Amino acid sequence: MSIQQENRFQAIIAHAKEYGFVFPSSEIYDGLSAVYDYGPYGSELKKNIRDHWWKSMTQLNDNIVGIDAAIFMHPTTWKASGHVDNFSDPMIDNRDSKKRYRVDHLLEAHADKLAHEGRKEEEFALLKSMDDLLAKDDFTGLKQLIEDNKITCAISGTSNWTDIRQFNLMFKTEFGAIASDNPNDNVVYLRPETAQGIFVNFLNVQKTARMKVPFGIAQTGKAFRNEIVARQFIFRMREFEQMEMQFFVRPGTEREWYKHWKQQRLNWHLDLGTPTEKYRFHDHVKLAHYAKEACDIEYEFPIGFKEVEGIHSRSDFDLSQHQLYSKKKQQYFDNDIDEKTGKPYGNYIPYVIETSIGLDRMFLLVLSQAYDEETITKDDGATDTRVVMRIPVKLAPNKLAILPLVKKDGLPELARKLMDECKPHFRCFYEEKDAIGKRYRRQDAIGTPFCVTVDHQTKEDGTVTLRERDSMTQKRVPLSEIKNQILNLL
RNA sequence: GCGGAAAUAGCUCAUCUGGUAGAGCGACAGCUUCCCAAGCUGUAGGUGGCGGGUUCGAGUCCCGUUUUCCGCUCCA
């Protein structure tokens, strides 16, 4: 990463805070690591991104419907999905090599070694002790076990171990107001992904909305993960928001749908005006256990190319797992005629293509793409810098600023009238303080695409100046046409 | 997690070798102003990250701690 890019990232973070887009969480208490709050303009921008995604998914595709599942889900959900097993392992670090190990892996490796040396009884004893201690979450005992067996790090060769720590990637909380003797009785997790809320509702949605495969279910919502490293601003947060769509298809057609959605999703990004060269696909070579094909859409952030969205061909893994754990059939009966057999396709568990985009990452993408420090030369030859957020019109927090040139001679009254006319239709901002140039710059800094200035000529011929953010050009437009002109651009 | 650096007003910074904190910008109020910020006047805002120590006296020296940034590490 170059110094210039580094500075640019810092500048964007500072700008986001100073202009009410993103604040560190609980800042007056020194903040909460990897948690952020969205301010007045940030919350508008975020909402606009979410709405834009939602509309493009559900309104523009008649075979996609939305849901809003709860963050709390039955704990078995996460056993079925594999999260319980994969997201909470006791770990230990070797202080010399800085290498981190899963405790069970470390002990099992040692047990293997014992087995190879023909010390079967010791092997079994070790594994049994390990299982007992793991079941009790006895980390002190486990560390003692590692030390007693003189297990060393394969890299440093030393046994200079840290204490054992549990890495809970999922947040746990207690369900029910009454405490139980066994705390495990009441455990629920804050969902680490929104997808499972879609999968467990697959049949509810299919039946009630009378959907036929292929169809999709879209959802936006918060998800929670304990990230090990908390850095990189809102790119990596413990509480974040996903926008996911699971598309259910007939087995055997997943390939073409995967390709379809891969292209569709890239088009969605490009449609916002971002140059193609800022995007690239990253096809996964190593696939997760459930995946048949997977890729990321990466955007060139100031910190390099990073994943914004993932498109995964998940096979029937999720629905099959839920069928297995819930003992409820997750099948769909397909009445369409299979040309090969002349009969309906019949019952099957659909395959799934997932598109999953991080709303907060998309937000950061928009900020990164929009932020610009521009040097402009004035009429007298002097130079000046302008910080402008070139946010796409449809995403901008404010669409229009309405500014009387001076706050007298009846100009504020005319401006207020326009404000009243426009504000039911799109978000407007009114200001009569300070010099007009200063007000323009303030709007540039928060990405308002248009400013209308009411001046004395308005009183004579009913026209105002409409000033465009990116080019700073202005033209005279009849006051009566402003509302419709802006509406046409949204 | 390890190593390094930093922390003074909303922002950028100053306060020489310890003597009880200041500027510019910004914000707010008013004046002025007929189209691209930095005209005028006024106002607000700091227990100098937090805790402890040395000292007659600490923003300044020492220790601890927290947070942030950088590098490495880790990452479903």
Coordinates of C-alpha atoms (C1' of nucleotides) in Angstrom, one line a residue:
Chain A
M1 CA 0.0 0.0 0.0
S2 CA 1.5 3.3 -1.0
I3 CA 1.7 6.2 1.4
Q4 CA -0.6 8.2 -0.8
Q5 CA -3.3 5.5 -0.6
E6 CA -2.7 5.2 3.2
N7 CA -3.2 8.9 3.6
R8 CA -6.3 8.7 1.4
F9 CA -7.8 6.0 3.6
Q10 CA -7.0 8.1 6.7
A11 CA -8.5 11.1 5.1
I12 CA -11.7 9.3 4.3
I13 CA -12.1 8.0 7.8
A14 CA -11.5 11.5 9.2
H15 CA -13.9 13.0 6.7
A16 CA -16.5 10.4 7.6
K17 CA -16.3 11.3 11.2
E18 CA -16.2 15.1 10.8
Y19 CA -19.2 15.2 8.5
G20 CA -21.5 12.9 10.4
F21 CA -21.1 9.7 8.4
V22 CA -19.4 7.3 10.8
F23 CA -18.4 7.6 14.4
P24 CA -16.5 5.1 16.6
S25 CA -18.9 3.4 18.9
S26 CA -19.1 4.6 22.5
E27 CA -16.4 7.1 21.7
I28 CA -16.7 9.0 25.0
Y29 CA -15.7 5.7 26.8
D30 CA -12.7 5.3 24.5
G31 CA -14.7 3.3 22.0
L32 CA -15.5 -0.3 21.5
S33 CA -13.2 -2.2 19.3
A34 CA -14.4 -2.9 15.8
V35 CA -17.8 -1.4 16.4
Y36 CA -19.0 1.8 14.7
D37 CA -22.1 4.0 14.6
Y38 CA -23.6 5.7 11.6
G39 CA -24.3 9.4 12.0
P40 CA -27.0 11.6 10.3
Y41 CA -25.6 11.5 6.8
G42 CA -24.2 8.0 7.2
S43 CA -27.5 6.5 8.2
E44 CA -29.2 8.1 5.2
L45 CA -26.5 6.9 2.9
K46 CA -26.6 3.4 4.4
K47 CA -30.4 3.3 4.1
N48 CA -30.3 4.5 0.5
I49 CA -27.8 1.7 -0.4
R50 CA -30.0 -0.9 1.4
D51 CA -33.1 0.4 -0.4
H52 CA -31.4 0.4 -3.7
W53 CA -30.3 -3.2 -3.3
W54 CA -33.7 -4.2 -2.0
K55 CA -35.5 -2.7 -4.9
S56 CA -33.1 -4.1 -7.5
M57 CA -33.6 -7.6 -6.0
T58 CA -37.2 -7.8 -5.0
Q59 CA -39.0 -5.2 -7.1
L60 CA -37.1 -5.7 -10.3
N61 CA -37.2 -9.5 -10.2
D62 CA -40.7 -11.0 -10.0
N63 CA -39.3 -14.3 -8.8
I64 CA -37.6 -12.9 -5.7
V65 CA -39.4 -12.0 -2.5
G66 CA -38.0 -10.7 0.8
I67 CA -38.2 -11.7 4.4
D68 CA -37.1 -10.2 7.7
A69 CA -36.0 -13.1 10.0
A70 CA -35.1 -12.6 13.6
I71 CA -31.5 -12.3 14.8
F72 CA -32.2 -14.9 17.4
M73 CA -32.6 -18.4 16.0
H74 CA -33.0 -21.8 17.5
P75 CA -29.5 -23.0 18.7
T76 CA -29.8 -26.2 16.6
T77 CA -29.7 -23.9 13.5
W78 CA -26.0 -23.3 14.1
K79 CA -25.3 -27.0 14.7
A80 CA -26.9 -27.8 11.4
S81 CA -25.0 -25.0 9.6
G82 CA -21.7 -26.1 11.0
H83 CA -21.0 -22.8 12.8
V84 CA -21.0 -24.3 16.3
D85 CA -18.2 -26.7 15.4
N86 CA -16.2 -24.4 13.3
F87 CA -16.6 -21.2 15.2
S88 CA -15.6 -22.0 18.7
D89 CA -12.3 -23.7 19.4
P90 CA -9.9 -23.4 22.3
M91 CA -6.7 -22.1 21.0
I92 CA -3.2 -21.8 22.4
D93 CA -0.2 -19.7 21.1
N94 CA 3.5 -20.6 21.3
R95 CA 5.3 -17.5 22.5
D96 CA 8.5 -18.2 20.6
S97 CA 7.2 -19.0 17.2
K98 CA 4.0 -16.9 17.6
K99 CA 2.2 -19.9 16.0
R100 CA -1.4 -20.4 17.1
Y101 CA -2.8 -23.9 17.5
R102 CA -6.2 -25.4 18.1
V103 CA -5.8 -27.2 21.4
D104 CA -7.5 -30.4 20.2
H105 CA -5.3 -30.6 17.1
L106 CA -2.2 -30.2 19.2
L107 CA -3.2 -33.0 21.5
E108 CA -4.4 -35.3 18.8
A109 CA -1.1 -34.8 16.9
H110 CA 0.7 -35.9 20.0
A111 CA -1.6 -38.9 20.5
D112 CA -0.9 -39.9 16.9
K113 CA 2.8 -39.8 17.7
L114 CA 2.3 -42.0 20.7
A115 CA 0.3 -44.4 18.6
H116 CA 3.2 -44.6 16.1
E117 CA 5.5 -45.4 18.9
G118 CA 3.2 -48.3 19.9
R119 CA 2.2 -46.7 23.1
K120 CA -1.5 -47.4 22.6
E121 CA -2.5 -47.2 26.2
E122 CA -1.0 -43.8 26.7
E123 CA -2.6 -42.6 23.5
F124 CA -6.1 -43.6 24.7
A125 CA -5.5 -42.2 28.1
L126 CA -4.5 -38.9 26.6
L127 CA -7.4 -38.7 24.3
K128 CA -9.8 -39.6 27.1
S129 CA -8.4 -36.9 29.4
M130 CA -8.6 -34.4 26.5
D131 CA -12.2 -35.2 25.8
D132 CA -13.2 -34.9 29.5
L133 CA -11.4 -31.6 29.9
L134 CA -12.9 -30.2 26.6
A135 CA -16.3 -31.2 27.7
K136 CA -15.9 -29.3 31.0
D137 CA -14.2 -26.3 29.2
D138 CA -11.3 -26.8 31.7
F139 CA -8.7 -24.7 30.0
T140 CA -6.3 -24.9 33.0
G141 CA -6.5 -28.6 32.9
L142 CA -5.9 -28.7 29.2
K143 CA -2.8 -26.6 29.5
Q144 CA -1.6 -28.8 32.3
L145 CA -2.2 -31.8 30.0
I146 CA -0.1 -30.2 27.2
E147 CA 2.7 -29.4 29.7
D148 CA 2.6 -32.8 31.3
N149 CA 3.0 -34.5 27.9
K150 CA 5.9 -32.1 27.1
I151 CA 4.3 -31.1 23.9
T152 CA 6.4 -28.7 21.9
C153 CA 5.8 -26.4 19.0
A154 CA 6.8 -27.9 15.7
I155 CA 8.4 -24.6 14.6
S156 CA 10.1 -23.3 17.6
G157 CA 10.6 -26.6 19.4
T158 CA 9.8 -25.0 22.7
S159 CA 6.9 -25.5 25.1
N160 CA 6.6 -21.8 26.0
W161 CA 2.8 -21.7 25.7
T162 CA 0.3 -18.9 26.5
D163 CA -2.8 -19.7 28.4
I164 CA -5.6 -21.4 26.5
R165 CA -8.2 -19.1 25.2
Q166 CA -11.5 -19.8 23.7
F167 CA -12.1 -18.1 20.4
N168 CA -15.8 -17.6 20.2
L169 CA -16.5 -16.4 16.7
M170 CA -20.2 -16.4 17.5
F171 CA -21.7 -14.1 20.2
K172 CA -23.6 -16.0 22.8
T173 CA -26.3 -14.7 25.0
E174 CA -29.0 -16.0 27.4
F175 CA -32.5 -16.6 26.3
G176 CA -35.3 -16.3 28.8
A177 CA -35.5 -14.0 31.9
I178 CA -35.0 -16.8 34.4
A179 CA -31.5 -18.1 34.9
S180 CA -31.1 -21.8 34.8
D181 CA -28.8 -24.0 36.8
N182 CA -27.2 -25.1 33.7
P183 CA -26.2 -22.0 31.7
N184 CA -26.0 -24.1 28.5
D185 CA -29.8 -24.6 28.7
N186 CA -30.5 -21.0 27.8
V187 CA -27.8 -20.3 25.2
V188 CA -28.7 -18.6 22.0
Y189 CA -26.4 -17.0 19.5
L190 CA -26.5 -13.8 17.7
R191 CA -26.6 -15.0 14.1
P192 CA -23.2 -14.9 12.4
E193 CA -24.9 -14.7 9.0
T194 CA -28.4 -13.9 7.8
A195 CA -28.6 -16.8 5.3
Q196 CA -29.8 -19.4 7.8
G197 CA -32.9 -17.3 8.5
I198 CA -33.7 -17.7 4.8
F199 CA -33.0 -21.5 4.8
V200 CA -35.2 -22.3 7.8
N201 CA -38.0 -20.3 6.2
F202 CA -37.6 -21.9 2.8
L203 CA -40.9 -23.8 2.8
N204 CA -42.9 -21.1 4.6
V205 CA -41.9 -18.6 1.9
Q206 CA -42.3 -21.0 -1.0
K207 CA -45.8 -22.0 0.1
T208 CA -47.2 -18.7 1.3
A209 CA -45.9 -16.6 -1.6
R210 CA -46.7 -19.5 -4.0
M211 CA -43.2 -19.4 -5.4
K212 CA -42.0 -21.8 -8.1
V213 CA -38.4 -22.9 -8.5
P214 CA -36.3 -21.1 -9.6
F215 CA -37.0 -18.4 -7.1
G216 CA -35.1 -16.3 -4.6
I217 CA -35.5 -15.0 -1.1
A218 CA -33.8 -11.7 -0.2
Q219 CA -33.0 -10.4 3.2
T220 CA -31.0 -7.6 4.8
G221 CA -30.0 -7.5 8.4
K222 CA -27.5 -7.5 11.1
A223 CA -25.0 -10.3 11.7
F224 CA -22.4 -10.6 14.4
R225 CA -18.9 -12.1 14.5
N226 CA -16.1 -11.9 16.9
E227 CA -13.3 -11.0 14.6
I228 CA -9.9 -11.8 15.8
V229 CA -8.3 -8.7 14.4
A230 CA -10.2 -5.5 14.7
R231 CA -9.0 -3.0 12.2
Q232 CA -9.6 -1.5 8.9
F233 CA -12.4 0.8 9.9
I234 CA -15.9 -0.4 8.9
F235 CA -14.5 -3.0 6.6
R236 CA -14.3 -5.5 9.4
M237 CA -16.7 -5.1 12.2
R238 CA -18.1 -7.2 15.0
E239 CA -21.6 -6.1 14.3
F240 CA -22.3 -5.7 10.6
E241 CA -25.1 -5.8 8.1
Q242 CA -25.5 -8.2 5.3
M243 CA -27.7 -8.1 2.2
E244 CA -28.2 -11.6 1.0
M245 CA -30.3 -13.4 -1.6
Q246 CA -30.6 -17.2 -1.7
F247 CA -31.7 -18.4 -5.1
F248 CA -33.3 -21.9 -5.2
V249 CA -32.8 -23.8 -8.4
R250 CA -33.4 -27.3 -9.8
P251 CA -30.4 -29.5 -9.3
G252 CA -28.4 -29.7 -12.5
T253 CA -29.1 -26.0 -13.4
E254 CA -26.9 -24.5 -10.7
R255 CA -24.0 -23.9 -13.1
E256 CA -26.0 -21.6 -15.4
W257 CA -27.6 -19.8 -12.5
Y258 CA -24.3 -19.3 -10.8
K259 CA -23.0 -17.6 -14.0
H260 CA -26.2 -15.6 -14.2
W261 CA -25.9 -14.2 -10.8
K262 CA -22.2 -13.6 -11.0
Q263 CA -22.8 -11.4 -14.0
Q264 CA -26.0 -9.8 -12.6
R265 CA -24.3 -8.7 -9.4
L266 CA -21.3 -7.2 -11.2
N267 CA -23.7 -5.3 -13.4
W268 CA -25.4 -3.9 -10.3
H269 CA -22.1 -2.5 -9.1
L270 CA -21.2 -1.1 -12.5
D271 CA -24.6 0.5 -12.8
L272 CA -23.7 2.8 -10.0
G273 CA -21.1 4.4 -12.3
T274 CA -18.0 2.8 -10.8
P275 CA -15.4 2.2 -13.5
T276 CA -14.9 -1.5 -14.5
E277 CA -11.2 -1.5 -13.6
K278 CA -12.0 -0.9 -10.0
Y279 CA -13.6 -4.3 -9.9
R280 CA -12.4 -7.8 -10.3
F281 CA -13.6 -11.3 -9.7
H282 CA -11.7 -13.6 -7.4
D283 CA -12.6 -17.2 -8.0
H284 CA -12.1 -19.4 -5.1
V285 CA -9.8 -22.3 -5.6
K286 CA -10.1 -23.8 -2.1
L287 CA -13.8 -24.3 -1.6
A288 CA -15.7 -24.5 1.7
H289 CA -17.2 -27.9 2.5
Y290 CA -20.7 -26.9 1.2
A291 CA -19.6 -25.1 -2.0
K292 CA -19.4 -26.2 -5.5
E293 CA -18.3 -22.9 -7.0
A294 CA -17.6 -19.6 -5.3
C295 CA -16.2 -16.2 -6.2
D296 CA -15.8 -12.8 -4.6
I297 CA -16.5 -9.5 -6.3
E298 CA -13.5 -7.4 -5.2
Y299 CA -13.3 -3.6 -5.3
E300 CA -10.0 -1.7 -5.2
F301 CA -10.3 0.1 -1.9
P302 CA -7.6 2.5 -0.8
I303 CA -6.3 -0.5 1.2
G304 CA -6.2 -2.6 -1.9
F305 CA -8.5 -5.1 -3.7
K306 CA -10.9 -6.5 -1.1
E307 CA -14.0 -8.6 -1.1
V308 CA -17.3 -6.7 -1.2
E309 CA -19.6 -9.5 -2.2
G310 CA -19.5 -13.2 -2.5
I311 CA -21.4 -15.4 -5.0
H312 CA -21.5 -19.1 -3.9
S313 CA -23.0 -22.2 -5.4
R314 CA -24.0 -23.9 -2.1
S315 CA -25.5 -27.1 -3.6
D316 CA -28.3 -28.6 -1.4
F317 CA -26.0 -28.5 1.7
D318 CA -27.9 -26.1 3.9
L319 CA -31.4 -27.4 3.2
S320 CA -30.2 -31.0 3.6
Q321 CA -28.6 -30.2 6.9
H322 CA -31.7 -28.6 8.2
Q323 CA -33.7 -31.6 7.0
L324 CA -31.4 -33.8 8.9
Y325 CA -31.4 -31.9 12.1
S326 CA -35.1 -30.8 12.1
K327 CA -36.4 -34.1 10.7
K328 CA -38.7 -32.0 8.6
K329 CA -38.6 -32.6 4.8
Q330 CA -37.2 -29.6 3.0
Q331 CA -38.4 -30.8 -0.4
Y332 CA -40.0 -29.0 -3.3
F333 CA -42.3 -30.7 -5.7
D334 CA -41.5 -29.6 -9.3
N335 CA -44.5 -29.9 -11.6
D336 CA -42.5 -28.9 -14.7
I337 CA -42.2 -31.6 -17.3
D338 CA -38.7 -33.1 -17.8
E339 CA -38.4 -33.3 -21.6
K340 CA -36.1 -36.4 -21.2
T341 CA -38.7 -38.5 -19.4
G342 CA -41.9 -36.7 -20.3
K343 CA -42.8 -36.7 -16.6
P344 CA -42.6 -34.0 -13.9
Y345 CA -39.3 -33.4 -12.2
G346 CA -41.0 -34.3 -8.9
N347 CA -39.6 -34.0 -5.4
Y348 CA -36.1 -32.7 -4.7
I349 CA -34.2 -30.5 -2.3
P350 CA -33.3 -27.4 -4.4
Y351 CA -29.8 -26.3 -5.0
V352 CA -28.9 -22.8 -3.8
I353 CA -27.0 -19.9 -5.4
E354 CA -26.2 -17.3 -2.8
T355 CA -25.3 -13.7 -3.4
S356 CA -24.1 -12.1 -0.2
I357 CA -22.9 -8.5 0.0
G358 CA -21.8 -6.6 3.1
L359 CA -23.8 -3.4 3.4
D360 CA -21.1 -1.7 5.5
R361 CA -18.4 -2.7 2.9
M362 CA -20.6 -1.3 0.2
F363 CA -20.9 1.9 2.2
L364 CA -17.1 2.1 2.5
L365 CA -16.9 1.4 -1.2
V366 CA -19.2 4.3 -2.0
L367 CA -17.2 6.6 0.3
S368 CA -13.9 5.4 -1.2
Q369 CA -15.2 5.9 -4.7
A370 CA -16.8 9.3 -4.0
Y371 CA -14.2 11.0 -1.9
D372 CA -12.2 13.5 -3.9
E373 CA -9.8 16.4 -3.1
E374 CA -9.9 18.6 -6.1
T375 CA -7.7 21.6 -6.9
I376 CA -9.5 24.3 -8.6
T377 CA -8.2 27.5 -10.2
K378 CA -10.3 30.6 -9.6
D379 CA -10.9 33.4 -12.0
D380 CA -8.1 35.5 -10.6
G381 CA -5.7 32.6 -11.0
A382 CA -5.4 31.6 -7.4
T383 CA -5.8 27.9 -6.6
D384 CA -8.1 26.4 -4.0
T385 CA -8.9 22.9 -2.9
R386 CA -12.3 21.4 -2.7
V387 CA -13.3 18.3 -0.9
V388 CA -16.2 16.7 -2.8
M389 CA -18.1 13.5 -2.3
R390 CA -19.2 12.3 -5.7
I391 CA -21.9 10.0 -4.4
P392 CA -24.2 8.6 -7.0
V393 CA -27.4 10.7 -7.1
K394 CA -29.7 7.9 -6.1
L395 CA -27.6 7.2 -3.0
A396 CA -26.8 10.7 -1.8
P397 CA -28.0 11.5 1.7
N398 CA -29.4 14.9 0.6
K399 CA -30.6 15.3 -3.0
L400 CA -31.1 19.0 -3.1
A401 CA -29.9 22.0 -1.1
I402 CA -32.1 25.1 -1.3
L403 CA -30.3 28.3 -0.7
P404 CA -31.5 31.9 -0.7
L405 CA -28.7 34.0 -2.0
V406 CA -29.2 36.5 0.8
K407 CA -31.5 36.3 3.8
K408 CA -33.6 39.3 3.0
D409 CA -35.7 40.8 0.3
G410 CA -38.2 37.9 0.4
L411 CA -35.7 35.4 -0.9
P412 CA -35.9 33.1 2.1
E413 CA -39.7 33.0 1.7
L414 CA -39.4 31.8 -1.9
A415 CA -36.8 29.2 -0.9
R416 CA -39.0 27.9 1.9
K417 CA -41.8 27.5 -0.5
L418 CA -39.7 25.4 -2.8
M419 CA -38.5 23.4 0.2
D420 CA -42.1 22.6 1.1
E421 CA -42.9 21.5 -2.4
C422 CA -39.9 19.2 -2.7
K423 CA -39.4 17.6 0.7
P424 CA -42.2 15.1 0.5
H425 CA -40.5 13.6 -2.6
F426 CA -36.8 13.6 -1.7
R427 CA -34.5 14.7 1.0
C428 CA -33.7 18.4 0.9
F429 CA -31.6 20.7 3.0
Y430 CA -32.2 24.4 3.6
E431 CA -29.6 27.0 4.6
E432 CA -29.4 30.7 4.6
K433 CA -26.3 31.3 6.6
D434 CA -22.9 32.4 5.3
A435 CA -21.7 33.3 1.8
I436 CA -23.1 31.3 -1.0
G437 CA -19.7 29.8 -2.0
K438 CA -19.3 28.5 1.5
R439 CA -22.7 26.8 1.5
Y440 CA -21.9 25.2 -1.8
R441 CA -18.7 23.7 -0.4
R442 CA -20.4 22.4 2.7
Q443 CA -22.9 20.5 0.5
D444 CA -20.0 19.2 -1.6
A445 CA -18.5 17.8 1.5
I446 CA -21.5 15.7 2.2
G447 CA -22.2 14.8 -1.4
T448 CA -25.4 16.7 -2.1
P449 CA -25.6 16.5 -5.9
F450 CA -27.7 19.7 -6.5
C451 CA -28.0 23.1 -5.1
V452 CA -30.7 25.6 -6.0
T453 CA -30.1 29.3 -5.3
V454 CA -32.9 31.7 -5.1
D455 CA -31.8 35.2 -6.1
H456 CA -33.4 38.6 -7.1
Q457 CA -33.9 37.5 -10.6
T458 CA -36.2 34.8 -9.2
K459 CA -38.6 37.5 -8.2
E460 CA -38.7 38.9 -11.7
D461 CA -38.8 35.8 -14.0
G462 CA -39.4 32.9 -11.6
T463 CA -36.1 31.1 -12.4
V464 CA -33.4 29.9 -10.1
T465 CA -29.8 28.7 -10.6
L466 CA -29.4 24.9 -10.4
R467 CA -25.8 24.1 -9.5
E468 CA -24.4 20.7 -10.2
R469 CA -21.9 19.2 -7.6
D470 CA -19.4 17.4 -9.8
S471 CA -18.9 20.0 -12.5
M472 CA -19.8 23.0 -10.5
T473 CA -21.7 24.3 -13.5
Q474 CA -24.9 26.1 -13.1
K475 CA -27.9 26.9 -15.3
R476 CA -31.1 28.8 -14.8
V477 CA -34.2 26.7 -14.5
P478 CA -37.8 27.7 -13.8
L479 CA -38.6 27.3 -10.2
S480 CA -41.7 25.3 -11.1
E481 CA -39.6 22.7 -12.9
I482 CA -37.1 22.0 -10.1
K483 CA -39.0 19.2 -8.4
N484 CA -39.6 17.2 -11.5
Q485 CA -36.1 17.7 -12.9
I486 CA -34.6 16.2 -9.7
L487 CA -37.2 13.4 -9.5
N488 CA -36.2 12.4 -13.1
L489 CA -32.6 12.0 -12.0
L490 CA -33.3 9.7 -9.0
Chain B
rG1 C1' -1.0 -11.7 20.1
rC2 C1' 4.2 -9.4 19.3
rG3 C1' 7.2 -4.9 18.2
rG4 C1' 7.4 0.5 17.2
rA5 C1' 5.2 5.4 17.4
rA6 C1' 1.5 8.8 19.2
rA7 C1' -2.4 11.0 22.6
rU8 C1' -3.2 19.2 24.3
rA9 C1' -10.4 22.8 21.9
rG10 C1' -14.7 19.7 16.8
rC11 C1' -10.0 19.8 13.2
rU12 C1' -4.6 21.1 12.4
rC13 C1' -1.0 22.3 15.7
rA14 C1' 2.0 25.5 19.4
rU15 C1' 3.5 26.0 24.7
rC16 C1' 12.1 26.8 24.7
rU17 C1' 15.8 23.2 29.3
rG18 C1' 9.1 21.6 34.9
rG19 C1' 6.3 27.7 36.9
rU20 C1' -0.8 26.5 37.0
rA21 C1' -2.8 26.4 28.2
rG22 C1' -2.7 29.6 23.1
rA23 C1' -3.4 30.3 17.6
rG24 C1' -5.6 29.3 12.9
rC25 C1' -9.6 26.9 10.9
rG26 C1' -14.4 25.1 12.2
rA27 C1' -19.2 25.8 15.1
rC28 C1' -22.9 29.2 17.0
rA29 C1' -25.2 34.5 17.2
rG30 C1' -25.3 39.1 14.7
rC31 C1' -23.6 42.5 10.7
rU32 C1' -22.1 42.7 5.7
rU33 C1' -22.5 40.2 1.1
rC34 C1' -26.2 39.7 -6.0
rC35 C1' -23.1 32.9 -7.3
rC36 C1' -18.2 29.1 -5.6
rA37 C1' -15.3 28.7 1.7
rA38 C1' -11.1 31.7 4.8
rG39 C1' -14.9 40.3 5.2
rC40 C1' -16.3 42.5 10.3
rU41 C1' -18.0 41.9 15.6
rG42 C1' -19.2 38.7 19.5
rU43 C1' -19.9 33.8 22.0
rA44 C1' -19.2 29.0 23.4
rG45 C1' -15.7 25.0 23.9
rG46 C1' -9.9 22.0 27.3
rU47 C1' -9.9 18.3 35.1
rG48 C1' -3.6 18.4 28.5
rG49 C1' -6.4 10.1 27.2
rC50 C1' -6.8 7.8 32.3
rG51 C1' -4.3 6.3 37.1
rG52 C1' -0.1 6.7 40.1
rG53 C1' 4.9 8.6 41.4
rU54 C1' 9.0 12.4 41.8
rU55 C1' 8.7 17.8 43.0
rC56 C1' 7.2 23.7 46.6
rG57 C1' 5.0 23.2 41.7
rA58 C1' 3.9 18.3 36.1
rG59 C1' 0.9 19.1 29.6
rU60 C1' 6.4 19.0 30.3
rC61 C1' 10.3 13.9 34.1
rC62 C1' 9.3 8.4 35.7
rC63 C1' 6.0 4.0 36.0
rG64 C1' 1.5 1.7 34.8
rU65 C1' -2.9 1.5 31.9
rU66 C1' -6.3 2.6 27.8
rU67 C1' -7.0 4.0 22.9
rU68 C1' -5.3 5.0 18.0
rC69 C1' -1.8 4.5 13.9
rC70 C1' 2.2 1.6 11.5
rG71 C1' 4.7 -3.2 10.7
rC72 C1' 4.3 -8.5 11.6
rU73 C1' 1.0 -12.4 13.0
rC74 C1' -4.0 -14.4 12.7
rC75 C1' -8.6 -14.9 10.0
rA76 C1' -14.9 -18.5 8.7

